[in-house]
Amino acid sequence: MNTELLNHKLSEPEFLLKKDWIIRQIEFKLKMIDLELSTKHNRTIMQKVEHRIKDASSIARKLIKKGYKITFENADEKLNDIIGIRVVCLYRDDIYSIADLLKQQKDFTLIKEKDYIKNPKKSGYQSLHLIFDVPLIYKEATETQRVEIQLRTVAMDFWAGVDNQICYKKNPAKLKTAELALKNYSTEISRMDKQMMELRKNAEL
Ligand code: 0O2
């Protein structure tokens, strides 16, 4: 299958409606979680929630990278992040509070958890990734849709945004200096995130 055909399948109304339905379900859950935590701690928790549906060229690239043929079935079955939701908050510990509440949702099945905060990627990338199966019920049928939720601080989001523009998925041979600098900034960001959390904790005493 070529990317054009994949693009056609990914643009079908039923496919898009189902993805949109799941995104809305999750965003409502996140609003409830935000309300619960902000009421409990008396401060704003989530700074930003955004979503995207992966486009055909990005799906094709990832299928090739993972060694699969470019087919609609492989895209739907093998990739975890066709639906991606990103939650950004100020403090590192809020990420884990949100993650705990997401894991408590009876209708969400946790498939995989990747803690790139405790174990940053080689690039320096930090975020907590939770991959869930979320049910979509229509008439008698229940089908599940896979979703990746990325949780990160504002500082981690800043880092990932810059990395995305400069290094991520770019020609590595040309990027040694930028890669090294970003790796160092990732360590700085981690240190700063911890200090900001301590500042807040001390202010709460
Ligand atoms: P895009 O453009 O965001 O769609 P899995 O199949 O779940 O086991 P996966 O998805 O192959 O593993 O890999 P991984 O490393 O968990 O990465 C998932 C996503 O995290 C990526 O999606 C990026 O959004 C983000 N990410 C991972 N590593 C980096 C990095 O070094 N820099 C930046 N800026 N982001 C990163 P995609 O599909 O690669 O990209």
PDB file of C-alpha atoms and ligand atoms in Angstrom:
ATOM      1  CA  MET A   1       0.000   0.000   0.000  1.00  0.00           C
ATOM      2  CA  ASN A   2       1.342   3.455  -0.792  1.00  0.00           C
ATOM      3  CA  THR A   3       1.027   6.502   1.454  1.00  0.00           C
ATOM      4  CA  GLU A   4      -1.700   7.987  -0.762  1.00  0.00           C
ATOM      5  CA  LEU A   5      -3.927   4.942  -0.294  1.00  0.00           C
ATOM      6  CA  LEU A   6      -3.194   4.925   3.438  1.00  0.00           C
ATOM      7  CA  ASN A   7      -4.062   8.625   3.550  1.00  0.00           C
ATOM      8  CA  HIS A   8      -7.370   7.854   1.826  1.00  0.00           C
ATOM      9  CA  LYS A   9      -8.238   5.149   4.411  1.00  0.00           C
ATOM     10  CA  LEU A  10      -7.198   7.437   7.273  1.00  0.00           C
ATOM     11  CA  SER A  11      -9.469  10.197   5.957  1.00  0.00           C
ATOM     12  CA  GLU A  12     -12.615   8.043   5.982  1.00  0.00           C
ATOM     13  CA  PRO A  13     -15.383   9.635   8.100  1.00  0.00           C
ATOM     14  CA  GLU A  14     -15.909   6.558  10.327  1.00  0.00           C
ATOM     15  CA  PHE A  15     -12.203   6.295  11.157  1.00  0.00           C
ATOM     16  CA  LEU A  16     -11.951  10.001  12.006  1.00  0.00           C
ATOM     17  CA  LEU A  17     -15.210  10.056  13.993  1.00  0.00           C
ATOM     18  CA  LYS A  18     -14.085   7.144  16.166  1.00  0.00           C
ATOM     19  CA  LYS A  19     -10.724   8.795  16.888  1.00  0.00           C
ATOM     20  CA  ASP A  20     -12.449  12.080  17.686  1.00  0.00           C
ATOM     21  CA  TRP A  21     -14.916  10.302  19.992  1.00  0.00           C
ATOM     22  CA  ILE A  22     -12.055   8.719  21.967  1.00  0.00           C
ATOM     23  CA  ILE A  23     -10.144  12.011  22.174  1.00  0.00           C
ATOM     24  CA  ARG A  24     -13.233  13.723  23.619  1.00  0.00           C
ATOM     25  CA  GLN A  25     -13.779  10.915  26.174  1.00  0.00           C
ATOM     26  CA  ILE A  26     -10.211  11.250  27.375  1.00  0.00           C
ATOM     27  CA  GLU A  27     -10.298  15.024  27.465  1.00  0.00           C
ATOM     28  CA  PHE A  28     -13.438  14.888  29.646  1.00  0.00           C
ATOM     29  CA  LYS A  29     -11.702  12.456  32.013  1.00  0.00           C
ATOM     30  CA  LEU A  30      -8.729  14.792  32.131  1.00  0.00           C
ATOM     31  CA  LYS A  31     -11.028  17.710  32.986  1.00  0.00           C
ATOM     32  CA  MET A  32     -12.422  15.671  35.915  1.00  0.00           C
ATOM     33  CA  ILE A  33      -8.906  14.763  37.048  1.00  0.00           C
ATOM     34  CA  ASP A  34      -7.818  18.404  36.770  1.00  0.00           C
ATOM     35  CA  LEU A  35     -10.834  19.501  38.822  1.00  0.00           C
ATOM     36  CA  GLU A  36     -10.198  16.852  41.491  1.00  0.00           C
ATOM     37  CA  LEU A  37      -6.514  17.737  41.856  1.00  0.00           C
ATOM     38  CA  SER A  38      -6.896  21.509  41.618  1.00  0.00           C
ATOM     39  CA  THR A  39      -9.633  21.418  44.278  1.00  0.00           C
ATOM     40  CA  LYS A  40      -7.479  19.216  46.513  1.00  0.00           C
ATOM     41  CA  HIS A  41      -4.323  21.328  46.159  1.00  0.00           C
ATOM     42  CA  ASN A  42      -5.957  24.726  45.640  1.00  0.00           C
ATOM     43  CA  ARG A  43      -3.840  25.610  42.598  1.00  0.00           C
ATOM     44  CA  THR A  44      -3.868  25.147  38.827  1.00  0.00           C
ATOM     45  CA  ILE A  45      -2.638  21.689  37.810  1.00  0.00           C
ATOM     46  CA  MET A  46      -2.867  21.277  34.028  1.00  0.00           C
ATOM     47  CA  GLN A  47      -1.400  24.124  31.986  1.00  0.00           C
ATOM     48  CA  LYS A  48      -2.219  22.649  28.597  1.00  0.00           C
ATOM     49  CA  VAL A  49      -3.915  19.602  27.085  1.00  0.00           C
ATOM     50  CA  GLU A  50      -3.479  18.994  23.378  1.00  0.00           C
ATOM     51  CA  HIS A  51      -4.148  16.160  20.976  1.00  0.00           C
ATOM     52  CA  ARG A  52      -3.255  15.033  17.490  1.00  0.00           C
ATOM     53  CA  ILE A  53      -4.150  12.207  15.149  1.00  0.00           C
ATOM     54  CA  LYS A  54      -0.991  10.941  13.472  1.00  0.00           C
ATOM     55  CA  ASP A  55      -0.908  11.721   9.765  1.00  0.00           C
ATOM     56  CA  ALA A  56      -0.340   9.197   6.973  1.00  0.00           C
ATOM     57  CA  SER A  57       3.278  10.098   6.198  1.00  0.00           C
ATOM     58  CA  SER A  58       4.247   9.909   9.872  1.00  0.00           C
ATOM     59  CA  ILE A  59       2.424   6.559  10.203  1.00  0.00           C
ATOM     60  CA  ALA A  60       4.182   5.214   7.103  1.00  0.00           C
ATOM     61  CA  ARG A  61       7.589   6.337   8.442  1.00  0.00           C
ATOM     62  CA  LYS A  62       6.991   4.674  11.796  1.00  0.00           C
ATOM     63  CA  LEU A  63       5.742   1.411  10.246  1.00  0.00           C
ATOM     64  CA  ILE A  64       8.890   1.221   8.117  1.00  0.00           C
ATOM     65  CA  LYS A  65      11.069   2.000  11.164  1.00  0.00           C
ATOM     66  CA  LYS A  66       9.419  -0.819  13.085  1.00  0.00           C
ATOM     67  CA  GLY A  67       9.802  -3.235  10.167  1.00  0.00           C
ATOM     68  CA  TYR A  68       6.135  -3.490   9.151  1.00  0.00           C
ATOM     69  CA  LYS A  69       4.508  -3.148   5.730  1.00  0.00           C
ATOM     70  CA  ILE A  70       2.602   0.077   5.156  1.00  0.00           C
ATOM     71  CA  THR A  71      -0.986  -1.146   5.472  1.00  0.00           C
ATOM     72  CA  PHE A  72      -4.028   0.306   7.181  1.00  0.00           C
ATOM     73  CA  GLU A  73      -4.334  -2.852   9.316  1.00  0.00           C
ATOM     74  CA  ASN A  74      -0.719  -2.591  10.500  1.00  0.00           C
ATOM     75  CA  ALA A  75      -1.212   1.099  11.271  1.00  0.00           C
ATOM     76  CA  ASP A  76      -4.277   0.345  13.379  1.00  0.00           C
ATOM     77  CA  GLU A  77      -2.857  -2.755  15.084  1.00  0.00           C
ATOM     78  CA  LYS A  78       0.863  -2.141  15.517  1.00  0.00           C
ATOM     79  CA  LEU A  79       1.109   1.548  16.394  1.00  0.00           C
ATOM     80  CA  ASN A  80       0.242   2.775  19.872  1.00  0.00           C
ATOM     81  CA  ASP A  81       0.103   6.460  19.127  1.00  0.00           C
ATOM     82  CA  ILE A  82      -2.233   7.116  16.211  1.00  0.00           C
ATOM     83  CA  ILE A  83      -4.187   8.997  18.870  1.00  0.00           C
ATOM     84  CA  GLY A  84      -1.821  11.115  20.959  1.00  0.00           C
ATOM     85  CA  ILE A  85      -2.822  13.279  23.910  1.00  0.00           C
ATOM     86  CA  ARG A  86      -0.352  15.530  25.698  1.00  0.00           C
ATOM     87  CA  VAL A  87      -0.805  16.966  29.167  1.00  0.00           C
ATOM     88  CA  VAL A  88       1.539  19.697  30.374  1.00  0.00           C
ATOM     89  CA  CYS A  89       1.769  20.834  33.984  1.00  0.00           C
ATOM     90  CA  LEU A  90       4.083  22.978  36.108  1.00  0.00           C
ATOM     91  CA  TYR A  91       5.442  20.426  38.544  1.00  0.00           C
ATOM     92  CA  ARG A  92       6.962  16.973  38.239  1.00  0.00           C
ATOM     93  CA  ASP A  93       4.935  15.440  41.082  1.00  0.00           C
ATOM     94  CA  ASP A  94       1.673  16.538  39.412  1.00  0.00           C
ATOM     95  CA  ILE A  95       2.547  14.291  36.479  1.00  0.00           C
ATOM     96  CA  TYR A  96       2.481  11.241  38.758  1.00  0.00           C
ATOM     97  CA  SER A  97      -0.753  12.358  40.496  1.00  0.00           C
ATOM     98  CA  ILE A  98      -2.456  12.656  37.094  1.00  0.00           C
ATOM     99  CA  ALA A  99      -1.015   9.296  36.001  1.00  0.00           C
ATOM    100  CA  ASP A 100      -2.315   7.599  39.184  1.00  0.00           C
ATOM    101  CA  LEU A 101      -5.820   8.910  38.573  1.00  0.00           C
ATOM    102  CA  LEU A 102      -5.714   7.881  34.909  1.00  0.00           C
ATOM    103  CA  LYS A 103      -4.695   4.364  35.951  1.00  0.00           C
ATOM    104  CA  GLN A 104      -7.654   4.214  38.368  1.00  0.00           C
ATOM    105  CA  GLN A 105     -10.200   4.668  35.541  1.00  0.00           C
ATOM    106  CA  LYS A 106     -12.135   1.384  35.353  1.00  0.00           C
ATOM    107  CA  ASP A 107     -12.746   1.672  31.625  1.00  0.00           C
ATOM    108  CA  PHE A 108      -9.090   2.279  30.706  1.00  0.00           C
ATOM    109  CA  THR A 109      -6.731  -0.694  30.341  1.00  0.00           C
ATOM    110  CA  LEU A 110      -3.070   0.182  30.842  1.00  0.00           C
ATOM    111  CA  ILE A 111      -1.037  -1.507  28.112  1.00  0.00           C
ATOM    112  CA  LYS A 112       2.366   0.042  28.681  1.00  0.00           C
ATOM    113  CA  GLU A 113       4.028   2.692  30.828  1.00  0.00           C
ATOM    114  CA  LYS A 114       7.291   4.337  29.792  1.00  0.00           C
ATOM    115  CA  ASP A 115       8.872   6.602  32.359  1.00  0.00           C
ATOM    116  CA  TYR A 116      11.300   8.776  30.416  1.00  0.00           C
ATOM    117  CA  ILE A 117      11.465  11.117  33.421  1.00  0.00           C
ATOM    118  CA  LYS A 118      13.112   8.597  35.728  1.00  0.00           C
ATOM    119  CA  ASN A 119      14.952   7.126  32.726  1.00  0.00           C
ATOM    120  CA  PRO A 120      15.391   9.838  30.063  1.00  0.00           C
ATOM    121  CA  LYS A 121      16.025   8.722  26.485  1.00  0.00           C
ATOM    122  CA  LYS A 122      19.550   8.902  25.074  1.00  0.00           C
ATOM    123  CA  SER A 123      18.620  12.208  23.427  1.00  0.00           C
ATOM    124  CA  GLY A 124      17.665  13.672  26.831  1.00  0.00           C
ATOM    125  CA  TYR A 125      13.914  13.418  26.081  1.00  0.00           C
ATOM    126  CA  GLN A 126      11.786  13.376  29.243  1.00  0.00           C
ATOM    127  CA  SER A 127       8.070  12.626  29.609  1.00  0.00           C
ATOM    128  CA  LEU A 128       5.872   9.971  31.154  1.00  0.00           C
ATOM    129  CA  HIS A 129       4.084   7.927  28.488  1.00  0.00           C
ATOM    130  CA  LEU A 130       0.988   5.895  29.325  1.00  0.00           C
ATOM    131  CA  ILE A 131      -0.523   3.695  26.648  1.00  0.00           C
ATOM    132  CA  PHE A 132      -4.133   2.709  27.219  1.00  0.00           C
ATOM    133  CA  ASP A 133      -6.851   0.756  25.469  1.00  0.00           C
ATOM    134  CA  VAL A 134     -10.041   2.792  25.701  1.00  0.00           C
ATOM    135  CA  PRO A 135     -13.450   1.287  24.891  1.00  0.00           C
ATOM    136  CA  LEU A 136     -15.731   2.684  22.255  1.00  0.00           C
ATOM    137  CA  ILE A 137     -19.296   1.387  22.664  1.00  0.00           C
ATOM    138  CA  TYR A 138     -21.783   1.644  19.819  1.00  0.00           C
ATOM    139  CA  LYS A 139     -25.068  -0.310  19.948  1.00  0.00           C
ATOM    140  CA  GLU A 140     -24.161  -3.881  20.981  1.00  0.00           C
ATOM    141  CA  ALA A 141     -20.521  -3.638  20.032  1.00  0.00           C
ATOM    142  CA  THR A 142     -17.519  -2.616  22.097  1.00  0.00           C
ATOM    143  CA  GLU A 143     -14.241  -2.024  20.328  1.00  0.00           C
ATOM    144  CA  THR A 144     -11.068  -0.669  21.835  1.00  0.00           C
ATOM    145  CA  GLN A 145      -8.926   2.144  20.591  1.00  0.00           C
ATOM    146  CA  ARG A 146      -5.285   2.519  21.543  1.00  0.00           C
ATOM    147  CA  VAL A 147      -4.087   5.859  22.860  1.00  0.00           C
ATOM    148  CA  GLU A 148      -0.766   7.302  23.993  1.00  0.00           C
ATOM    149  CA  ILE A 149      -0.937   9.931  26.729  1.00  0.00           C
ATOM    150  CA  GLN A 150       2.248  11.938  27.189  1.00  0.00           C
ATOM    151  CA  LEU A 151       2.610  13.759  30.510  1.00  0.00           C
ATOM    152  CA  ARG A 152       5.336  16.358  30.999  1.00  0.00           C
ATOM    153  CA  THR A 153       6.259  19.620  32.711  1.00  0.00           C
ATOM    154  CA  VAL A 154       6.369  22.965  30.919  1.00  0.00           C
ATOM    155  CA  ALA A 155      10.178  22.730  30.965  1.00  0.00           C
ATOM    156  CA  MET A 156      10.160  19.233  29.423  1.00  0.00           C
ATOM    157  CA  ASP A 157       7.687  20.462  26.813  1.00  0.00           C
ATOM    158  CA  PHE A 158       9.958  23.408  25.970  1.00  0.00           C
ATOM    159  CA  TRP A 159      12.904  21.025  25.581  1.00  0.00           C
ATOM    160  CA  ALA A 160      10.928  18.583  23.377  1.00  0.00           C
ATOM    161  CA  GLY A 161       9.678  21.458  21.183  1.00  0.00           C
ATOM    162  CA  VAL A 162      13.206  22.705  20.532  1.00  0.00           C
ATOM    163  CA  ASP A 163      14.515  19.154  20.016  1.00  0.00           C
ATOM    164  CA  ASN A 164      11.685  18.491  17.552  1.00  0.00           C
ATOM    165  CA  GLN A 165      12.679  21.489  15.456  1.00  0.00           C
ATOM    166  CA  ILE A 166      16.426  20.983  15.589  1.00  0.00           C
ATOM    167  CA  CYS A 167      17.357  17.320  16.115  1.00  0.00           C
ATOM    168  CA  TYR A 168      14.541  14.750  16.367  1.00  0.00           C
ATOM    169  CA  LYS A 169      14.180  12.752  13.140  1.00  0.00           C
ATOM    170  CA  LYS A 170      16.855  14.894  11.455  1.00  0.00           C
ATOM    171  CA  ASN A 171      20.187  13.851   9.926  1.00  0.00           C
ATOM    172  CA  PRO A 172      22.299  12.808  12.955  1.00  0.00           C
ATOM    173  CA  ALA A 173      25.666  13.245  11.211  1.00  0.00           C
ATOM    174  CA  LYS A 174      25.183  17.027  11.043  1.00  0.00           C
ATOM    175  CA  LEU A 175      23.867  17.457  14.547  1.00  0.00           C
ATOM    176  CA  LYS A 176      26.512  16.342  16.996  1.00  0.00           C
ATOM    177  CA  THR A 177      26.943  19.787  18.626  1.00  0.00           C
ATOM    178  CA  ALA A 178      23.209  20.484  18.932  1.00  0.00           C
ATOM    179  CA  GLU A 179      22.559  16.976  20.266  1.00  0.00           C
ATOM    180  CA  LEU A 180      25.215  17.352  22.922  1.00  0.00           C
ATOM    181  CA  ALA A 181      23.918  20.797  23.948  1.00  0.00           C
ATOM    182  CA  LEU A 182      20.337  19.524  24.164  1.00  0.00           C
ATOM    183  CA  LYS A 183      21.445  16.562  26.265  1.00  0.00           C
ATOM    184  CA  ASN A 184      23.088  18.994  28.716  1.00  0.00           C
ATOM    185  CA  TYR A 185      19.994  21.233  28.746  1.00  0.00           C
ATOM    186  CA  SER A 186      17.860  18.170  29.526  1.00  0.00           C
ATOM    187  CA  THR A 187      19.954  17.591  32.677  1.00  0.00           C
ATOM    188  CA  GLU A 188      19.572  21.307  33.557  1.00  0.00           C
ATOM    189  CA  ILE A 189      15.817  21.082  33.042  1.00  0.00           C
ATOM    190  CA  SER A 190      15.587  18.020  35.269  1.00  0.00           C
ATOM    191  CA  ARG A 191      17.507  19.851  38.006  1.00  0.00           C
ATOM    192  CA  MET A 192      15.343  22.948  37.615  1.00  0.00           C
ATOM    193  CA  ASP A 193      12.096  20.930  37.674  1.00  0.00           C
ATOM    194  CA  LYS A 194      13.150  19.401  41.010  1.00  0.00           C
ATOM    195  CA  GLN A 195      14.052  22.831  42.409  1.00  0.00           C
ATOM    196  CA  MET A 196      10.748  24.381  41.299  1.00  0.00           C
ATOM    197  CA  MET A 197       8.887  21.534  43.004  1.00  0.00           C
ATOM    198  CA  GLU A 198      10.860  22.127  46.205  1.00  0.00           C
ATOM    199  CA  LEU A 199      10.093  25.876  46.005  1.00  0.00           C
ATOM    200  CA  ARG A 200       6.386  25.100  45.786  1.00  0.00           C
ATOM    201  CA  LYS A 201       6.540  22.574  48.640  1.00  0.00           C
ATOM    202  CA  ASN A 202       8.341  25.057  50.886  1.00  0.00           C
ATOM    203  CA  ALA A 203       5.826  27.778  50.025  1.00  0.00           C
ATOM    204  CA  GLU A 204       3.001  25.408  51.011  1.00  0.00           C
ATOM    205  CA  LEU A 205       4.414  24.816  54.517  1.00  0.00           C
TER     206      LEU A 205
HETATM  207  P1  0O2 B   1       5.407  12.323  16.659  1.00  0.00           P
HETATM  208  O1  0O2 B   1       5.825  13.330  15.651  1.00  0.00           O
HETATM  209  O2  0O2 B   1       5.236  12.921  18.023  1.00  0.00           O
HETATM  210  O3  0O2 B   1       4.230  11.524  16.233  1.00  0.00           O
HETATM  211  P2  0O2 B   1       6.200   2.097  21.273  1.00  0.00           P
HETATM  212  O4  0O2 B   1       5.745   1.582  19.941  1.00  0.00           O
HETATM  213  O5  0O2 B   1       5.067   2.830  22.012  1.00  0.00           O
HETATM  214  O6  0O2 B   1       6.847   1.096  22.159  1.00  0.00           O
HETATM  215  P3  0O2 B   1       7.507   4.382  20.037  1.00  0.00           P
HETATM  216  O7  0O2 B   1       6.203   5.130  19.903  1.00  0.00           O
HETATM  217  O8  0O2 B   1       8.144   3.904  18.798  1.00  0.00           O
HETATM  218  O9  0O2 B   1       7.353   3.174  21.052  1.00  0.00           O
HETATM  219  O10 0O2 B   1       8.623   5.285  20.702  1.00  0.00           O
HETATM  220  P4  0O2 B   1       8.785   6.273  21.906  1.00  0.00           P
HETATM  221  O11 0O2 B   1      10.234   6.421  22.055  1.00  0.00           O
HETATM  222  O12 0O2 B   1       8.038   5.893  23.122  1.00  0.00           O
HETATM  223  O13 0O2 B   1       8.265   7.657  21.309  1.00  0.00           O
HETATM  224  C1  0O2 B   1       6.920   8.021  21.236  1.00  0.00           C
HETATM  225  C2  0O2 B   1       6.818   9.514  21.043  1.00  0.00           C
HETATM  226  O14 0O2 B   1       7.565  10.217  22.058  1.00  0.00           O
HETATM  227  C3  0O2 B   1       7.384  10.056  19.742  1.00  0.00           C
HETATM  228  O15 0O2 B   1       6.432   9.885  18.726  1.00  0.00           O
HETATM  229  C4  0O2 B   1       7.600  11.527  20.115  1.00  0.00           C
HETATM  230  O16 0O2 B   1       6.362  12.228  20.175  1.00  0.00           O
HETATM  231  C5  0O2 B   1       8.132  11.412  21.517  1.00  0.00           C
HETATM  232  N1  0O2 B   1       9.610  11.280  21.528  1.00  0.00           N
HETATM  233  C6  0O2 B   1      10.321  10.154  21.752  1.00  0.00           C
HETATM  234  N2  0O2 B   1      11.639  10.389  21.728  1.00  0.00           N
HETATM  235  C7  0O2 B   1      11.792  11.720  21.495  1.00  0.00           C
HETATM  236  C8  0O2 B   1      12.961  12.575  21.365  1.00  0.00           C
HETATM  237  O17 0O2 B   1      14.108  12.178  21.467  1.00  0.00           O
HETATM  238  N3  0O2 B   1      12.692  13.896  21.119  1.00  0.00           N
HETATM  239  C9  0O2 B   1      11.424  14.394  20.992  1.00  0.00           C
HETATM  240  N4  0O2 B   1      11.280  15.697  20.758  1.00  0.00           N
HETATM  241  N5  0O2 B   1      10.315  13.608  21.116  1.00  0.00           N
HETATM  242  C10 0O2 B   1      10.495  12.288  21.352  1.00  0.00           C
HETATM  243  P5  0O2 B   1       6.861   9.883  17.203  1.00  0.00           P
HETATM  244  O18 0O2 B   1       5.927   9.003  16.470  1.00  0.00           O
HETATM  245  O19 0O2 B   1       8.316   9.562  17.046  1.00  0.00           O
HETATM  246  O20 0O2 B   1       6.691  11.376  16.742  1.00  0.00           O
END
